[in-house]
């Protein structure tokens, strides 16, 4: 660790306040260039601790930057991991207030719900599929707290990987009964297909993103509890949205899920 506890607390307070007040900031590595990976995840942990102290409940986790399309869009090279709490949940078909957010973008994702606990190191696709109950479509709404979505990996980790809202829905399927690599994915904005892909865009197989998450948690002495929801990462580039936009995600065999921005 390169930063002391009070600096980590200050950074967590800054980033969480930016989230709650829909205000942006410069990426924190500009002011703290020596921040290391442990510091970055320690800031994220402190944001979660602040939310927990106000009664928030962790409902799952997310992997991000797991597809080449996303890595290219953001100019980075490695996946990152974040937490999902109840305040991020949006009901299927509900409205999202754009004024609560800074510069939201939507991402088409394949979501897993686990039936048994998963532990790393050594977690692999087979273990993830064996432990997963179901998969279903999910739209993640990301909203980097950094000005113009400009960040490096450590800054985005500290910012809980831009997590803001998510909606899951459509049709559930057994994780073992569908070929998650070849599932076709269509993201529509106002009735027009704006991004297309297939499950394999995520690390060759979306379950690989869940295995990476579990191994990441294992390195930190944590496991993925039974009943966790995991967003495995955007399959395509993220798409900017504005008030008035209707977003629908269609995934082959898994139906569709929609959300409206107002
Ligand atoms: C970081 C979060 C990326 C994904 O699915 O790739 C992410 C960002 O691009 O702001 O959630
Ligand atoms: Mg995402």
Coordinates of C-alpha atoms and ligand atoms in Angstrom, one line a residue:
X1 CA 0.0 0.0 0.0
X2 CA 1.3 3.4 -0.9
X3 CA -1.5 5.6 0.6
X4 CA -2.3 6.0 4.3
X5 CA -5.7 5.2 5.9
X6 CA -6.9 8.8 6.0
X7 CA -6.1 9.4 2.3
X8 CA -8.0 6.2 1.4
X9 CA -11.0 7.4 3.5
X10 CA -10.9 10.8 1.8
X11 CA -10.8 9.3 -1.7
X12 CA -13.7 7.0 -0.9
X13 CA -15.7 9.9 0.4
X14 CA -14.9 12.0 -2.7
X15 CA -15.9 9.2 -5.1
X16 CA -19.0 8.2 -3.3
X17 CA -20.2 11.8 -3.0
X18 CA -19.6 12.2 -6.7
X19 CA -21.9 9.2 -7.2
X20 CA -24.6 10.3 -4.9
X21 CA -24.6 13.9 -6.1
X22 CA -24.0 13.2 -9.8
X23 CA -20.9 15.2 -10.0
X24 CA -17.7 14.3 -11.8
X25 CA -14.1 14.6 -10.8
X26 CA -10.6 14.2 -12.3
X27 CA -9.2 10.7 -12.1
X28 CA -7.6 10.2 -8.7
X29 CA -4.3 8.9 -10.0
X30 CA -3.7 12.5 -11.2
X31 CA -3.4 13.6 -7.6
X32 CA -2.1 10.3 -6.2
X33 CA 0.2 8.9 -9.0
X34 CA 1.8 6.4 -6.6
X35 CA -1.5 4.7 -5.7
X36 CA -1.1 0.9 -6.1
X37 CA -3.6 -1.9 -6.8
X38 CA -4.2 -2.7 -3.1
X39 CA -5.0 1.0 -2.5
X40 CA -7.4 1.0 -5.4
X41 CA -9.4 -1.9 -4.1
X42 CA -9.1 -0.5 -0.5
X43 CA -10.8 2.7 -1.7
X44 CA -13.6 0.5 -3.3
X45 CA -13.9 -1.4 0.0
X46 CA -14.3 1.8 1.9
X47 CA -17.0 3.0 -0.5
X48 CA -18.8 -0.3 0.3
X49 CA -18.3 0.2 4.0
X50 CA -19.8 3.7 3.8
X51 CA -22.9 2.2 2.1
X52 CA -23.1 -0.7 4.5
X53 CA -23.1 1.7 7.4
X54 CA -26.2 3.2 5.9
X55 CA -27.9 -0.2 5.6
X56 CA -27.0 -1.2 2.1
X57 CA -26.9 -4.9 1.2
X58 CA -24.5 -6.5 -1.3
X59 CA -26.6 -8.3 -4.0
X60 CA -23.7 -9.4 -6.2
X61 CA -20.6 -8.5 -8.1
X62 CA -19.6 -7.4 -11.5
X63 CA -16.7 -8.0 -13.8
X64 CA -15.8 -5.2 -16.2
X65 CA -13.6 -4.7 -19.2
X66 CA -13.9 -8.4 -20.0
X67 CA -14.4 -7.9 -23.8
X68 CA -12.0 -6.6 -26.4
X69 CA -14.7 -4.1 -27.5
X70 CA -14.8 -2.6 -24.0
X71 CA -11.0 -2.7 -23.5
X72 CA -10.5 -1.0 -26.8
X73 CA -13.2 1.6 -26.1
X74 CA -11.6 2.5 -22.7
X75 CA -7.9 2.0 -23.7
X76 CA -7.1 -0.6 -21.0
X77 CA -5.9 -4.2 -21.0
X78 CA -7.2 -6.0 -18.0
X79 CA -10.6 -6.9 -16.4
X80 CA -11.7 -5.2 -13.2
X81 CA -14.1 -6.2 -10.5
X82 CA -16.7 -4.3 -8.4
X83 CA -19.7 -4.8 -6.1
X84 CA -23.4 -4.4 -6.6
X85 CA -25.7 -3.2 -3.8
X86 CA -29.4 -2.9 -3.5
X87 CA -29.4 0.8 -4.4
X88 CA -28.2 0.0 -7.9
X89 CA -31.2 -2.3 -8.7
X90 CA -33.8 -1.1 -11.2
X91 CA -36.9 -3.1 -11.9
X92 CA -37.5 -4.4 -15.4
X93 CA -39.3 -1.8 -17.5
X94 CA -38.8 0.9 -14.9
X95 CA -37.6 4.4 -15.6
X96 CA -34.1 5.7 -14.7
X97 CA -33.8 9.4 -13.9
X98 CA -30.9 10.8 -16.0
X99 CA -30.5 13.7 -13.7
X100 CA -29.4 11.3 -10.9
X101 CA -26.5 10.3 -13.1
X102 CA -23.5 12.1 -14.7
X103 CA -23.1 10.6 -18.2
X104 CA -24.7 7.2 -18.2
X105 CA -24.0 4.5 -20.7
X106 CA -25.6 1.0 -21.1
X107 CA -24.0 -2.3 -21.6
X108 CA -25.4 -5.7 -22.7
X109 CA -24.4 -8.4 -20.3
X110 CA -25.0 -12.1 -19.5
X111 CA -25.8 -12.4 -15.8
X112 CA -25.2 -15.5 -13.6
X113 CA -27.0 -16.4 -10.4
X114 CA -25.0 -18.9 -8.3
X115 CA -26.5 -21.8 -6.3
X116 CA -23.5 -22.8 -4.2
X117 CA -20.5 -20.9 -2.9
X118 CA -17.5 -20.5 -5.2
X119 CA -14.0 -20.2 -3.9
X120 CA -10.7 -19.4 -5.5
X121 CA -7.8 -19.7 -6.3
X122 CA -8.2 -22.4 -9.0
X123 CA -11.8 -21.6 -10.0
X124 CA -12.5 -22.4 -13.7
X125 CA -15.4 -22.3 -16.2
X126 CA -16.5 -25.9 -15.2
X127 CA -16.7 -24.9 -11.5
X128 CA -18.7 -21.8 -12.4
X129 CA -21.2 -23.7 -14.6
X130 CA -21.6 -26.4 -12.0
X131 CA -22.3 -23.8 -9.3
X132 CA -24.6 -21.6 -11.4
X133 CA -28.3 -22.0 -11.2
X134 CA -29.4 -19.8 -14.0
X135 CA -28.3 -17.2 -16.5
X136 CA -30.4 -14.2 -17.7
X137 CA -30.0 -11.0 -19.7
X138 CA -29.0 -7.8 -17.9
X139 CA -28.5 -4.2 -18.8
X140 CA -25.7 -2.5 -16.8
X141 CA -25.8 1.3 -16.6
X142 CA -22.3 2.5 -16.0
X143 CA -21.6 6.1 -15.0
X144 CA -17.9 6.8 -14.4
X145 CA -17.4 9.5 -11.8
X146 CA -14.4 10.7 -13.8
X147 CA -14.7 13.6 -16.2
X148 CA -15.5 12.4 -19.8
X149 CA -15.1 8.7 -18.7
X150 CA -11.3 9.3 -18.8
X151 CA -9.5 6.9 -16.4
X152 CA -6.8 4.3 -15.9
X153 CA -7.4 0.9 -14.4
X154 CA -6.5 1.8 -10.8
X155 CA -8.8 4.9 -10.8
X156 CA -11.7 2.9 -12.2
X157 CA -11.2 0.1 -9.6
X158 CA -11.3 2.7 -6.8
X159 CA -14.6 4.1 -8.4
X160 CA -16.2 0.7 -8.1
X161 CA -15.8 0.1 -11.8
X162 CA -18.3 2.8 -12.7
X163 CA -21.2 0.8 -11.3
X164 CA -24.4 2.8 -11.1
X165 CA -27.6 0.9 -11.9
X166 CA -28.5 -2.5 -13.4
X167 CA -31.7 -4.3 -14.5
X168 CA -32.1 -8.0 -15.1
X169 CA -35.0 -9.8 -16.6
X170 CA -36.1 -11.6 -19.7
X171 CA -36.2 -15.4 -19.5
X172 CA -33.9 -17.4 -17.2
X173 CA -32.2 -20.5 -18.5
X174 CA -30.1 -23.2 -16.9
X175 CA -26.4 -22.1 -17.2
X176 CA -25.7 -25.7 -18.5
X177 CA -28.4 -25.9 -21.1
X178 CA -27.3 -23.0 -23.3
X179 CA -24.1 -22.5 -25.2
X180 CA -23.1 -19.2 -23.7
X181 CA -20.4 -18.7 -26.3
X182 CA -22.7 -18.6 -29.3
X183 CA -25.7 -16.8 -27.8
X184 CA -26.5 -13.8 -30.0
X185 CA -26.9 -10.4 -28.3
X186 CA -28.7 -7.4 -29.7
X187 CA -28.9 -4.0 -27.9
X188 CA -31.5 -1.7 -29.2
X189 CA -31.9 2.1 -28.6
X190 CA -35.3 3.5 -29.5
X191 CA -36.1 0.4 -31.7
X192 CA -32.8 0.4 -33.6
X193 CA -30.1 -2.2 -33.1
X194 CA -27.0 -0.2 -32.0
X195 CA -24.7 -2.9 -30.8
X196 CA -24.4 -6.6 -31.7
X197 CA -22.4 -9.5 -30.3
X198 CA -22.2 -13.0 -29.0
X199 CA -21.3 -14.4 -25.6
X200 CA -17.8 -15.4 -26.6
X201 CA -16.9 -11.7 -26.8
X202 CA -16.4 -12.0 -23.0
X203 CA -13.1 -13.7 -22.5
X204 CA -14.1 -16.5 -24.9
X205 CA -16.8 -17.6 -22.5
X206 CA -18.8 -15.4 -20.0
X207 CA -18.2 -18.0 -17.3
X208 CA -14.5 -17.3 -17.5
X209 CA -15.3 -13.8 -16.2
X210 CA -17.0 -15.2 -13.2
X211 CA -14.1 -17.6 -12.6
X212 CA -11.7 -14.6 -12.7
X213 CA -13.9 -12.8 -10.2
X214 CA -13.9 -15.8 -7.9
X215 CA -10.1 -16.0 -8.1
X216 CA -9.8 -12.3 -7.5
X217 CA -12.0 -12.6 -4.4
X218 CA -9.9 -15.7 -3.3
X219 CA -6.7 -13.6 -3.4
X220 CA -8.4 -11.2 -1.0
X221 CA -9.5 -14.0 1.4
X222 CA -13.1 -13.8 0.2
X223 CA -15.5 -16.2 -1.6
X224 CA -18.5 -15.7 -3.9
X225 CA -21.5 -16.5 -1.7
X226 CA -24.4 -18.8 -2.9
X227 CA -27.2 -16.8 -4.4
X228 CA -24.9 -14.1 -5.8
X229 CA -25.8 -12.2 -9.0
X230 CA -22.8 -11.7 -11.2
X231 CA -22.7 -9.4 -14.2
X232 CA -20.0 -10.9 -16.4
X233 CA -19.2 -7.7 -18.4
X234 CA -20.2 -5.8 -21.4
X235 CA -20.3 -7.9 -24.6
X236 CA -20.1 -4.8 -26.9
X237 CA -18.9 -1.2 -26.5
X238 CA -21.0 0.8 -24.0
X239 CA -23.7 3.0 -25.6
X240 CA -24.4 6.6 -24.3
X241 CA -28.0 7.3 -23.3
X242 CA -30.0 10.5 -22.7
X243 CA -33.5 11.3 -21.3
X244 CA -36.1 9.9 -23.6
X245 CA -34.1 6.9 -24.7
X246 CA -35.7 3.4 -24.6
X247 CA -33.2 0.6 -24.3
X248 CA -34.0 -3.1 -24.9
X249 CA -31.5 -6.0 -24.7
X250 CA -32.4 -9.2 -26.6
X251 CA -30.4 -12.3 -26.0
X252 CA -31.0 -15.4 -28.0
X253 CA -33.1 -18.0 -26.1
X254 CA -33.2 -15.6 -23.1
X255 CA -35.8 -13.1 -24.1
X256 CA -35.5 -9.4 -23.6
X257 CA -35.2 -6.8 -20.9
X258 CA -35.9 -3.1 -21.2
X259 CA -35.4 0.1 -19.4
X260 CA -36.3 3.7 -20.1
X261 CA -34.3 6.9 -19.4
X262 CA -36.3 10.0 -18.4
Ligands
LIG1 C1 -15.6 0.5 -16.5 C2 -16.7 -0.6 -16.3 C3 -16.8 -1.5 -17.4 C4 -17.9 -3.6 -18.4 O1 -18.9 -4.3 -18.4 O2 -17.0 -3.7 -19.1 C5 -17.9 -2.5 -17.3 C6 -16.1 1.5 -17.5 O3 -16.0 1.3 -18.7 O4 -16.5 2.6 -17.1 O5 -18.7 -2.5 -16.5
LIG2 MG1 -20.5 -3.7 -17.1

